[in-house]
Short mmCIF file of C-alpha atoms in Angstrom, two decimals:
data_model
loop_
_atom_site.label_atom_id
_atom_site.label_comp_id
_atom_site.label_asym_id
_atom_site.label_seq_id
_atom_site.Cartn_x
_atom_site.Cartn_y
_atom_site.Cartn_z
CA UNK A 1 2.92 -47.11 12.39
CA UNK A 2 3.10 -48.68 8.55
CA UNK A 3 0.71 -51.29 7.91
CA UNK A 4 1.99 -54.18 6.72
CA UNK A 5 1.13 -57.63 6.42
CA UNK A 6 3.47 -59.20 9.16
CA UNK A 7 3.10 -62.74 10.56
CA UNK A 8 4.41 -63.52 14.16
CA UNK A 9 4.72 -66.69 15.69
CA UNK A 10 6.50 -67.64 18.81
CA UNK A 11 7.99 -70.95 19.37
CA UNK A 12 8.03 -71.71 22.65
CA UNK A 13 7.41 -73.29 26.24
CA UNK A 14 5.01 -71.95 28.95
CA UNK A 15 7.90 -72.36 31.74
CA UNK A 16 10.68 -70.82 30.58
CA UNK A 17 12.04 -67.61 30.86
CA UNK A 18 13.52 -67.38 27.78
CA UNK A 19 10.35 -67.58 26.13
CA UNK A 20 8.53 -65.45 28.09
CA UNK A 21 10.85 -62.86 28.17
CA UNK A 22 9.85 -62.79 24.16
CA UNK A 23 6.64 -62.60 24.90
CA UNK A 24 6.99 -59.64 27.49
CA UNK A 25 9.14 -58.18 24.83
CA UNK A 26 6.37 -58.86 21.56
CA UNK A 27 3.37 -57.54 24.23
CA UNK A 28 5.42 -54.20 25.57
CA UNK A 29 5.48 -53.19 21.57
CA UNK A 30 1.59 -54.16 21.01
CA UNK A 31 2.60 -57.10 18.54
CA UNK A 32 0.40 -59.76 18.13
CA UNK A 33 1.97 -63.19 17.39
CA UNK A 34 0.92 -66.71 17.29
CA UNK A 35 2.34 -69.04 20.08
CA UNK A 36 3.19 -72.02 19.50
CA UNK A 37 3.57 -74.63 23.11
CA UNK A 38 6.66 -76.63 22.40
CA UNK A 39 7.60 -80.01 23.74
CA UNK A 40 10.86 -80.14 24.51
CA UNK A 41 10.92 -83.74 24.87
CA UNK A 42 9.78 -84.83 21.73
CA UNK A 43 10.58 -81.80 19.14
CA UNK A 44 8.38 -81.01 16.36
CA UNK A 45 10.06 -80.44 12.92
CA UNK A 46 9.58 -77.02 12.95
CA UNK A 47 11.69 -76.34 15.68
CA UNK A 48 14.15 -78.67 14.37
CA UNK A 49 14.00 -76.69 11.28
CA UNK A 50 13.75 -73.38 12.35
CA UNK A 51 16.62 -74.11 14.98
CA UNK A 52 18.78 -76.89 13.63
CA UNK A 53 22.17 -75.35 15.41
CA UNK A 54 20.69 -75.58 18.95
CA UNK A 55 17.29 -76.95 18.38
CA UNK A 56 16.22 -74.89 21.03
CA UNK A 57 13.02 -72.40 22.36
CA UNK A 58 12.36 -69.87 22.15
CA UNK A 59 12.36 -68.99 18.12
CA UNK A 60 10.62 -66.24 16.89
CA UNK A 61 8.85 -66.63 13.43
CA UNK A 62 9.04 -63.01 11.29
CA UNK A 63 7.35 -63.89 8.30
CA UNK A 64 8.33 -67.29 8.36
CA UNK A 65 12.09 -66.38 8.73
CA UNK A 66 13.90 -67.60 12.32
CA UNK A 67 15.73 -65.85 14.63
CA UNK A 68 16.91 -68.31 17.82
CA UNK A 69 18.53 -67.13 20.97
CA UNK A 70 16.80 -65.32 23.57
CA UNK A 71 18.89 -62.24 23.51
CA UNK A 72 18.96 -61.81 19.95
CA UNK A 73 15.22 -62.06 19.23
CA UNK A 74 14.54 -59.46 21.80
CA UNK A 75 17.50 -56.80 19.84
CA UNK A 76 15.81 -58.11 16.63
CA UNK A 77 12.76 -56.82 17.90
CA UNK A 78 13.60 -53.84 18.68
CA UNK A 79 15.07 -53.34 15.67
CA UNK A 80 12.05 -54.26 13.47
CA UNK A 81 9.36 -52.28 15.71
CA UNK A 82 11.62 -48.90 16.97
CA UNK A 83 8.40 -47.59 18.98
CA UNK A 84 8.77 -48.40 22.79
CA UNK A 85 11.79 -49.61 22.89
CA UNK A 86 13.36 -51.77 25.54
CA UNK A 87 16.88 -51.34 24.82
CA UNK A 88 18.85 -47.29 25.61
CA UNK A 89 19.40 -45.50 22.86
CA UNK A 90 23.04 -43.96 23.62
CA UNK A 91 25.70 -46.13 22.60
CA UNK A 92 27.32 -46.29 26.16
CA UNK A 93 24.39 -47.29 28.16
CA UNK A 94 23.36 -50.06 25.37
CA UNK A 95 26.31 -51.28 25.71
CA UNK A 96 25.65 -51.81 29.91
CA UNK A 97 22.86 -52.52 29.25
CA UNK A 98 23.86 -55.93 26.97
CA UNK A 99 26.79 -56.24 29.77
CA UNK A 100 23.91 -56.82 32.18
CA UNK A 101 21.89 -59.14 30.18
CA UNK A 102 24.83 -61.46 29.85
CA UNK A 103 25.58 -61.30 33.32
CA UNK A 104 22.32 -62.44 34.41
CA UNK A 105 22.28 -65.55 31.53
CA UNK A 106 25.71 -66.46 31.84
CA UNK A 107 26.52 -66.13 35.31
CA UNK A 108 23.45 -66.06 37.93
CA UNK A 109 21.62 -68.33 35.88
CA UNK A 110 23.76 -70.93 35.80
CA UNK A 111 25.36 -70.71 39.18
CA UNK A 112 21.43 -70.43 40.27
CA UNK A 113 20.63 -74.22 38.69
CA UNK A 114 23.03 -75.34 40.62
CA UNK A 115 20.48 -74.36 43.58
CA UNK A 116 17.77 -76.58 41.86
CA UNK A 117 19.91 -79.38 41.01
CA UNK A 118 22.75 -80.21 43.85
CA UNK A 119 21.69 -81.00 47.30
CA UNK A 120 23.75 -80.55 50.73
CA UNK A 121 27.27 -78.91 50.64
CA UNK A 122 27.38 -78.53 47.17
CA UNK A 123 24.00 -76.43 47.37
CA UNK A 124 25.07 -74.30 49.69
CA UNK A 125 27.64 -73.59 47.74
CA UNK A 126 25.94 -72.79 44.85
CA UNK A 127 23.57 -70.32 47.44
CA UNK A 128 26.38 -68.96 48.35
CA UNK A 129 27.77 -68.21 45.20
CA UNK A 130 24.19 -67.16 43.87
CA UNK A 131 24.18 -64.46 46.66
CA UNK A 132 27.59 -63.08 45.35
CA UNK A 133 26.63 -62.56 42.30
CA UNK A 134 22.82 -60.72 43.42
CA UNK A 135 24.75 -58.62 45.69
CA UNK A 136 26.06 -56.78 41.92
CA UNK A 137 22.55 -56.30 40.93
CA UNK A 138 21.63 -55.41 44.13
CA UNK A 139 24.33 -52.39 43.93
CA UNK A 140 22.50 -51.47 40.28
CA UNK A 141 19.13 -51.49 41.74
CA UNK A 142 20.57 -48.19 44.30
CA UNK A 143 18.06 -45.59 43.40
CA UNK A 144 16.70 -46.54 40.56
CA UNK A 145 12.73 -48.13 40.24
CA UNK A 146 14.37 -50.74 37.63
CA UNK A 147 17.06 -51.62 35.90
CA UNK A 148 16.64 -49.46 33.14
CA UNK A 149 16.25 -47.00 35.32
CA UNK A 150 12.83 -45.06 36.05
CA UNK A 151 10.91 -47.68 33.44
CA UNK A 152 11.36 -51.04 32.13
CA UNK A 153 14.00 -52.23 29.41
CA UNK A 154 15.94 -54.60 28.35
CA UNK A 155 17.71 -56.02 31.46
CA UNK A 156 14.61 -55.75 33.65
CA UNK A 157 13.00 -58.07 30.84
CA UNK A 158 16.14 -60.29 30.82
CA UNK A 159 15.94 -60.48 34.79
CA UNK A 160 12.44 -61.65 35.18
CA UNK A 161 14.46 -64.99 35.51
CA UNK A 162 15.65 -63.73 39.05
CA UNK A 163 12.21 -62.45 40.00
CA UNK A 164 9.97 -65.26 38.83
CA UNK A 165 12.39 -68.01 38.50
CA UNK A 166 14.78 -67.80 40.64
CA UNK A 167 12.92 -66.42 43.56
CA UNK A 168 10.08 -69.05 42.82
CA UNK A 169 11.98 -72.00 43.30
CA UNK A 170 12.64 -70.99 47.02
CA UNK A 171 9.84 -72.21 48.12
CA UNK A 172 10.15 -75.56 46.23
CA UNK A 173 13.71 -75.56 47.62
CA UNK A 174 12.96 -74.34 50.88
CA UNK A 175 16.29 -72.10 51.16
CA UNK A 176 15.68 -68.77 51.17
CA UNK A 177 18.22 -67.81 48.18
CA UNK A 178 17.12 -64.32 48.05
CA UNK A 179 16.08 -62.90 51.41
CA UNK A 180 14.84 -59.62 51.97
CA UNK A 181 17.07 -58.63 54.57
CA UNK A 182 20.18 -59.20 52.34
CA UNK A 183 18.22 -58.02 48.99
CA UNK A 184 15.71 -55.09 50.04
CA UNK A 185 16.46 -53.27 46.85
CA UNK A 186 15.49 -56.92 44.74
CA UNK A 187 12.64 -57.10 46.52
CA UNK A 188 11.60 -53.75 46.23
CA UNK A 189 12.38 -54.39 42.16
CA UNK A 190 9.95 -57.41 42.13
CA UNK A 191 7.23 -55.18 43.77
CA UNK A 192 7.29 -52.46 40.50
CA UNK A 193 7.61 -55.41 38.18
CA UNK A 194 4.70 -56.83 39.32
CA UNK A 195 2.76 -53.24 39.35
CA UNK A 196 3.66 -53.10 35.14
CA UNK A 197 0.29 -54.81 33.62
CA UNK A 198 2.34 -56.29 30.76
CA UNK A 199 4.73 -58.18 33.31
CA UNK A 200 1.71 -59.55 35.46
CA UNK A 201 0.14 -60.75 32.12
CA UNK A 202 3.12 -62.04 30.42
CA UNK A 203 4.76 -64.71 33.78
CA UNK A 204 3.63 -68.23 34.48
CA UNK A 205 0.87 -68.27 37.09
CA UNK A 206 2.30 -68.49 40.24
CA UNK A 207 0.43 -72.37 41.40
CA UNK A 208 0.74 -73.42 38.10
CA UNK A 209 4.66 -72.65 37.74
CA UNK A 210 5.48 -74.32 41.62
CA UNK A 211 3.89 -77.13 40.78
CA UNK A 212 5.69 -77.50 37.47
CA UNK A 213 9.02 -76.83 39.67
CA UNK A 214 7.86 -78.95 42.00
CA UNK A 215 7.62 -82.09 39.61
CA UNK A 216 10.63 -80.70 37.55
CA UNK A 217 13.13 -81.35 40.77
CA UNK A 218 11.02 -84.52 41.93
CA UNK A 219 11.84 -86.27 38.45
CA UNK A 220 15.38 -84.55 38.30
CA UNK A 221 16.68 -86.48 42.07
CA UNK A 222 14.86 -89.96 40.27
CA UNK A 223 17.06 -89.40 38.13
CA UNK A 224 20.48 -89.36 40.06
CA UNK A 225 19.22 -92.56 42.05
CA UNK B 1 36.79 -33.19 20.99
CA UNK B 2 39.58 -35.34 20.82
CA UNK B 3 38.52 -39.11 21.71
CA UNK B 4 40.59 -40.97 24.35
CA UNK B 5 40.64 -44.35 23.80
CA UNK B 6 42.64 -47.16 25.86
CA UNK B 7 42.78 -51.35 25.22
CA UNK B 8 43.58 -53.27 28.03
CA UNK B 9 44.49 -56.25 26.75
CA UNK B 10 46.61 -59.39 26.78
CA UNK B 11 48.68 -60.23 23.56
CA UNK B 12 47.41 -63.79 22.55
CA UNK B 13 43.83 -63.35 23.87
CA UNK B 14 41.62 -64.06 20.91
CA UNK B 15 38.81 -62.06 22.45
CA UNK B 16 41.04 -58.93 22.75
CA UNK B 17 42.07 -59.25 18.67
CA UNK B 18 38.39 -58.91 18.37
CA UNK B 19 38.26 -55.55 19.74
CA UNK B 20 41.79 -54.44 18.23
CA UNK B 21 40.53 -55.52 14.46
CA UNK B 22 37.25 -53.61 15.38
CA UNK B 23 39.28 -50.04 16.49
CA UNK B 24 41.62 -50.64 13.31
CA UNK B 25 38.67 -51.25 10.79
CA UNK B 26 37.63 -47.89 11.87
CA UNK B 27 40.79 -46.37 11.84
CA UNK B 28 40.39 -45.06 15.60
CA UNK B 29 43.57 -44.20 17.50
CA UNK B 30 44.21 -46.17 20.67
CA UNK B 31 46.58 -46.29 23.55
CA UNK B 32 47.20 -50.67 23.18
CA UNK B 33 47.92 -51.62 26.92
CA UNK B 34 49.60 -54.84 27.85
CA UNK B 35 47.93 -56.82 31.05
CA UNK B 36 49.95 -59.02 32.99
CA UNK B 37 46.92 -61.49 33.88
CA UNK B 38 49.11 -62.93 36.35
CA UNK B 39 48.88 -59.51 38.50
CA UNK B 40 46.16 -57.79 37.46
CA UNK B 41 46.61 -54.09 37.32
CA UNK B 42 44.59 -51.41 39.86
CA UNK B 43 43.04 -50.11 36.67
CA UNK B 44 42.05 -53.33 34.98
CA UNK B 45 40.51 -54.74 38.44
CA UNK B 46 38.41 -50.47 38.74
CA UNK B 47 37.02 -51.07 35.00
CA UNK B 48 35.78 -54.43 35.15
CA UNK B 49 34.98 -55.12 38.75
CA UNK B 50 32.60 -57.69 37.88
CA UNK B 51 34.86 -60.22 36.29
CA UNK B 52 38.41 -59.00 35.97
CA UNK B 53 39.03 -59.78 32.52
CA UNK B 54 40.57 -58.54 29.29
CA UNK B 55 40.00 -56.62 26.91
CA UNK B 56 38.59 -53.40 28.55
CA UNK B 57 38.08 -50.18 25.97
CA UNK B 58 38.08 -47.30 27.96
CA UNK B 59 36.35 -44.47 26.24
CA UNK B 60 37.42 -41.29 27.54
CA UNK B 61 36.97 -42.94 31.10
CA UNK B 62 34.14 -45.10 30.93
CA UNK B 63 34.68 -48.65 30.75
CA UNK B 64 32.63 -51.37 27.92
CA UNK B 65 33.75 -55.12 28.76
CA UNK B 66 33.26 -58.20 26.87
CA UNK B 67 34.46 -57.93 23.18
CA UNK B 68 31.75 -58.71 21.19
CA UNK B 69 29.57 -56.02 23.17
CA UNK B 70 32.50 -53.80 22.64
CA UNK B 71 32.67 -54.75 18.31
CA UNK B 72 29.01 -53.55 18.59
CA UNK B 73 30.34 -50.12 20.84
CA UNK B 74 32.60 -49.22 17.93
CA UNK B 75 30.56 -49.63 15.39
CA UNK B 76 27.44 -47.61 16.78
CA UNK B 77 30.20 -44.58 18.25
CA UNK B 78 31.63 -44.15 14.77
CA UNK B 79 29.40 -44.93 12.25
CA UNK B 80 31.72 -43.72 9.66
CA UNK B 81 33.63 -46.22 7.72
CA UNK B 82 33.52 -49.43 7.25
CA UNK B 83 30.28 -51.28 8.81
CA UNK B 84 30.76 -54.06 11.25
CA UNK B 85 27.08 -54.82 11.65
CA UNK B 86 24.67 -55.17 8.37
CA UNK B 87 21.99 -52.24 8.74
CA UNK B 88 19.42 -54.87 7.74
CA UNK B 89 17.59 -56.01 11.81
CA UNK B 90 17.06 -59.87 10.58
CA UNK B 91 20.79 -60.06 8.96
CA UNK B 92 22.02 -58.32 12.16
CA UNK B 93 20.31 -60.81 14.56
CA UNK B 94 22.12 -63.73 12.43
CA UNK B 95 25.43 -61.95 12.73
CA UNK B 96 24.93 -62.11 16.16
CA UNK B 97 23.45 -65.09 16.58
CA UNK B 98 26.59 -66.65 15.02
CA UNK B 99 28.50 -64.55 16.95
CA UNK B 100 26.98 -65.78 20.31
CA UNK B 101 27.37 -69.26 18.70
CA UNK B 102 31.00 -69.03 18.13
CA UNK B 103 31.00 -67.73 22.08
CA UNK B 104 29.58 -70.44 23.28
CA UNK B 105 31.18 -73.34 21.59
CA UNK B 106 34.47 -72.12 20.27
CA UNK B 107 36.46 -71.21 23.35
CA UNK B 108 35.34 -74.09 25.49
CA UNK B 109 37.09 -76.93 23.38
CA UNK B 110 40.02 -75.32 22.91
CA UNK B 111 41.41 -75.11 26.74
CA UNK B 112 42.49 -78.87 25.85
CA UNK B 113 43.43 -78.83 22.67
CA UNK B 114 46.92 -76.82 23.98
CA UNK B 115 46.04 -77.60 27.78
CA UNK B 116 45.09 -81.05 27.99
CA UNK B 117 45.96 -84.95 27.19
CA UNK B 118 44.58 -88.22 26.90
CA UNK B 119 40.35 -89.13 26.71
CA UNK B 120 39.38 -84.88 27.69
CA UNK B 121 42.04 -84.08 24.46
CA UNK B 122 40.41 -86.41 21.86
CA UNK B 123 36.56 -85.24 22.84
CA UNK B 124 37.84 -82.12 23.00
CA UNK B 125 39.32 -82.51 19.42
CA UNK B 126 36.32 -83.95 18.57
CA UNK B 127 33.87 -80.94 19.88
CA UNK B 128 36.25 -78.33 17.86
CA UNK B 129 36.15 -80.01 14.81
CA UNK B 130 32.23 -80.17 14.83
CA UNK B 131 31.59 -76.56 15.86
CA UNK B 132 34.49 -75.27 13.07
CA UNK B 133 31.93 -77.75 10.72
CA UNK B 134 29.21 -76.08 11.66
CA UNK B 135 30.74 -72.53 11.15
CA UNK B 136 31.97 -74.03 7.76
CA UNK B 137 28.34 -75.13 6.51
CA UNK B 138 27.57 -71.70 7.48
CA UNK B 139 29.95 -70.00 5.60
CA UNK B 140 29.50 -72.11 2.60
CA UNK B 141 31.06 -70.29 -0.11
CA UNK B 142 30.75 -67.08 0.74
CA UNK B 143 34.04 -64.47 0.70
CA UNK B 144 33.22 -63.38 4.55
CA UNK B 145 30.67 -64.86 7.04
CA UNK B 146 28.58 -61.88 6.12
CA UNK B 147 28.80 -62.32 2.39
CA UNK B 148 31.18 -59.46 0.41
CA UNK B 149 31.94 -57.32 3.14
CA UNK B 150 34.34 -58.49 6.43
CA UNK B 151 32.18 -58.04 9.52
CA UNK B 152 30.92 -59.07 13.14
CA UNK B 153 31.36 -62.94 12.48
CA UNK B 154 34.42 -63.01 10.87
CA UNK B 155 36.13 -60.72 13.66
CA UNK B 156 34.37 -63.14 16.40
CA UNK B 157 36.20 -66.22 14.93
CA UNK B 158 39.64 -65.29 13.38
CA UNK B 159 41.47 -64.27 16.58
CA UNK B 160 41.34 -68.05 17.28
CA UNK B 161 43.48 -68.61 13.84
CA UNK B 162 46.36 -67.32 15.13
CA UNK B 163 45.89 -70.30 18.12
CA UNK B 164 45.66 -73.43 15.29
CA UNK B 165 49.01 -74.17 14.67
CA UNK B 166 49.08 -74.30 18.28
CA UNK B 167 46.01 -76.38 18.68
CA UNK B 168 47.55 -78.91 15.74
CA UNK B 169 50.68 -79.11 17.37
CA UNK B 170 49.87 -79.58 20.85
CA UNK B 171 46.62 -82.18 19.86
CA UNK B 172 48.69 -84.07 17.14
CA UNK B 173 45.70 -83.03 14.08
CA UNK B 174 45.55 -80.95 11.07
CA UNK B 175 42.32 -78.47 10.94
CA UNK B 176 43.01 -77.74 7.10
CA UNK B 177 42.12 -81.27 6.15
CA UNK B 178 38.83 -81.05 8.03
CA UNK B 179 37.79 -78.08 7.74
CA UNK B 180 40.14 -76.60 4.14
CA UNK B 181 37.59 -73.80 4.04
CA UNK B 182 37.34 -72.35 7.10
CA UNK B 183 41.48 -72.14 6.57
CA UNK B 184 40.63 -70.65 3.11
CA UNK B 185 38.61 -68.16 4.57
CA UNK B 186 41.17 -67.12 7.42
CA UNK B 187 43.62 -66.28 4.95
CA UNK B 188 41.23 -64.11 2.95
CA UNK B 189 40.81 -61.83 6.32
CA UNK B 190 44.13 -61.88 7.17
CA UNK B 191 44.71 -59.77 3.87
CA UNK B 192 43.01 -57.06 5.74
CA UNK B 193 45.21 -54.56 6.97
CA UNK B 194 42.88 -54.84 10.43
CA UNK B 195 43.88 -58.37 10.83
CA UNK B 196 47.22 -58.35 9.38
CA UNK B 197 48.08 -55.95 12.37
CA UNK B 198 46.21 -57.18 15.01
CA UNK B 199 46.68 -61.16 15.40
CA UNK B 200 50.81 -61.98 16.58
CA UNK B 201 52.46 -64.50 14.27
CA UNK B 202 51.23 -67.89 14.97
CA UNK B 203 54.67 -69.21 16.25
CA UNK B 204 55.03 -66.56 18.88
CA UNK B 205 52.07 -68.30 20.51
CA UNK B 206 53.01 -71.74 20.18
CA UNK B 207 56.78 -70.76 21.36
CA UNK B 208 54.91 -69.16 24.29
CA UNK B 209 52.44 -71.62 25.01
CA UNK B 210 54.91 -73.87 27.30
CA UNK B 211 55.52 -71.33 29.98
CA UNK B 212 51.64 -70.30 30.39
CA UNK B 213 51.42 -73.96 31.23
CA UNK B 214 53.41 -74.06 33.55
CA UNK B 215 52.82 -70.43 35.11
CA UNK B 216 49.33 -71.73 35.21
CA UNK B 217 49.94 -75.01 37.08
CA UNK B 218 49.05 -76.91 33.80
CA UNK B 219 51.58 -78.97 33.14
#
C-alpha cells in the first residue's frame, strides 16, 4: 500500500446510519480519519460549505475535497483504497448489488419512518408495508451468511439501517416490526453482523441509541400537538 | 459470443432515454421493446419483480433495473468507446452525486407541471425552476456537465428536454428565460448522434400528453 500523505475527516452524527455506515466502510479498509460530531440543528460552516446542495451528513473530507451522499462516499471509497473492497467486482453483481442499496434507502427506509412517526391506523399501515418490503430481503438472505454473500459488502453495510435502526426502534415503538417468526433469515443476518468486530465497533451503543430514539419520538408527537 | 441485449422500455420515459443514449454511445446492438405500462407484460413483471418498472436491459437473460445503475452497467461491460464515467474516483463520485441529485429532485416537480393545476402547479413550478438553477450553477460554462466530454450527468438530465415544451405549455412558463443555459446546453447534446436518436420529437409528447391524463384518471 503507497504511502501518501492523505487527510480523512468525516462529517458526521453519532445516530445516523448514514454516517456510520462511512465509518464501517473507512474502518473495514484500515483508514484512519478524523470525525467530526455534527449538529444538525445548528450547522457549522463547514458543512454548509462542504455540502451547500443538501447541507447534509455525512461528508467525507479527502484531502480537504467533499464528497456528500451516503452511497457515493462509500463507491468513492472503494475507489480510492481498492484493497478489501466492499462492493463485487463483476459488472453484473455490482450492479445488484447498487439495486439493493437503493432499495433499502429509497424504499424500506422511508416506508420504515413512517413506523416512528404515524401512530394508530396509519402505523399499521406503514408495519404492514415495512413487512412487504423485508419479506424481499428476506428471500436474498436464502442461503447466504450476508448479503454479499459468504462476507460482508456493500449492501450488508448499507442495511445496518434495518439491523440497528430499524430493529432498534421496536422496542421504543413497542410493535414488533421485524419478528423472528416472519424474518428467521434477518435475524439470523443480525447474529453474523454482530460476530464481524468492525460492525460491533462501528454501531451506536445499544442504551445510548434507545434513549436517543426514545427522546427523538417523545419531542417528534410534541410536536404534532 | 454474440451479446443479446433487450430494452424494455416505454417511449416518453425520460429514465428509459437514459439507458437508450447509454447503449447508442457505445454503439451496442439492442432489441428496443415497447411496454404498454397500462398492462404490464409477463416478461417485464419476471425481470423486475421488485417494482415493475421501465426500462429493464436484459443482458443475455439477466435483468439490471433502474437506469442510472444500468448507464454505469454499460459502461463497465464495454469499456471500449466512448467513457460514460470519468476514470478519476473523486470526479466519478461528483458525476454521481449529481446524478443522484437530478434523481431526487428532477422527477418529483415535474408530475404537476403537465399533471396538475392551481397552488400544487405554481410550487411545483417553483421547485423545477430552482433545482434546473442549481444544475445550471453547476454547469456553469462548461460544454457538458462533465467538462469536454458528454457523460453520466448529461444523459441523467436530457431525457427530461424532450418533456419542456410540454412542461411550458401545460404550466403556462418559459424555462429558456430562466434557465437560457441549461437550454443552451440541451441543444449541444442533442447534436450527438446518441441523443438525436434516442429522445422522440418534443411535440409527439405534448400531442400525447392529453390521453395519458385521462388513461391515468388525471384529468
Amino acid at each position: 500500500m503507497a504511502e501518501r500523505s492523505e487527510e480523512v475527516k468525516l462529517l458526521g452524527m453519532w445516530a445516523s446510519p448514514f454516517s456510520r455506515r462511512v465509518e464501517i466502510a473507512l474502518t473495514l479498509k484500515g483508514l484512519p480519519y478524523e470525525f467530526s460530531e455534527q449538529d444538525i440543528a445548528n450547522k457549522s460552516p463547514l458543512l454548509l460549505q462542504s455540502n451547500p446542495v443538501h447541507k447534509m451528513i455525512p461528508v467525507l473530507l479527502h484531502n480537504g475535497k467533499p464528497i456528500s451522499e451516503s452511497l457515493v462516499i462509500l463507491e468513492y471509497i472503494d475507489d480510492t483504497w481498492q484493497h478489501n473492497q466492499i462492493l463485487p467486482q463483476d459488472p453484473y453483481d455490482k450492479a445488484i448489488a447498487r439495486f439493493w442499496a437503493r432499495f433499502v434507502d429509497e424504499q424500506i427506509y422511508v416506508t420504515a419512518m413512517k413506523v416512528v412517526g404515524k401512530v394508530g391506523e396509519e402505523r399499521d399501515a406503514a408495519v404492514e408495508a415495512t413487512r412487504d418490503l423485508l419479506k424481499l430481503m428476506e428471500k436474498e438472505l436464502v442461503g447466504k451468511d450476508f448479503l454479499g454473500g459468504e462476507s460482508l459488502g456493500f449492501v450488508d453495510i448499507v442495511a445496518t439501517l434495518v439491523a440497528f435502526w430499524l430493529m432498534r426502534t421496536e422496542e421504543v415503538v413497542g410493535v414488533k416490526v421485524v419478528p423472528v417468526e416472519m424474518f428467521p433469515e434477518i435475524h439470523r443476518w443480525v447474529k453474523n453482523l454482530l460476530d464481524v468486530d468492525v460492525i460491533k465497533k462501528c454501531i451506536p451503543p445499544e442504551d445510548e441509541h434507545l434513549n436517543y430514539i426514545r427522546a427523538r419520538m417523545d419531542s417528534l408527537k410534541l410536536k404534532s400537538v | 459470443m454474440a451479446d443479446e441485449v433487450i430494452l424494455l422500455d416505454y417511449w416518453p420515459s425520460a429514465f428509459g432515454m437514459r439507458t437508450r443514449i447509454a447503449l447508442e454511445e457505445k454503439d451496442i446492438k439492442f432489441d428496443h421493446r415497447e411496454q404498454d405500462l397500462f398492462n404490464k407484460s409477463q416478461i417485464l413483471l419476471g425481470m423486475n419483480p421488485v417494482h415493475k418498472k421501465i426500462p429493464v436491459l436484459i443482458h443475455n437473460g439477466k435483468p439490471v433495473c433502474e437506469s442510472l445503475i444500468q448507464v454505469e452497467y454499460i459502461d463497465e461491460t464495454w469499456p471500449k468507446g466512448n467513457s460514460l464515467l470519468p476514470s478519476d474516483p473523486y470526479q466519478r463520485a461528483q458525476a454521481k452525486f449529481w446524478g443522484d441529485f437530478i434523481d431526487k429532485k428532477v422527477s418529483g416537480p415535474t408530475w404537476v407541471l403537465w399533471g396538475g393545476k392551481g397552488e400544487e402547479q405554481e410550487a411545483g413550478k417553483k421547485e423545477f425552476i430552482e433545482v434546473l438553477k442549481t444544475l445550471e450553477t453547476e454547469l456553469g460554462d462548461k460544454t457538458y456537465f462533465g467538462g469536454e466530454t458528454f457523460g453520466y450527468v448529461d444523459i441523467a438530465l436530457i431525457g427530461f428536454y424532450c418533456w419542456f415544451d410540454t412542461y411550458e405549455k401545460f404550466a403556462n412558463f418559459s424555462i429558456e428565460a430562466e434557465c437560457p443555459k441549461v437550454i443552451a446546453w440541451a441543444k449541444r447534446c442533442l447534436k450527438r448522434e446518441s441523443v438525436a436518436k434516442s429522445l422522440p420529437d418534443s411535440d409527439k409528447i405534448t400531442k400525447y400528453v392529453p390521453e395519458l391524463k385521462k388513461r391515468l384518471g388525471m384529468e
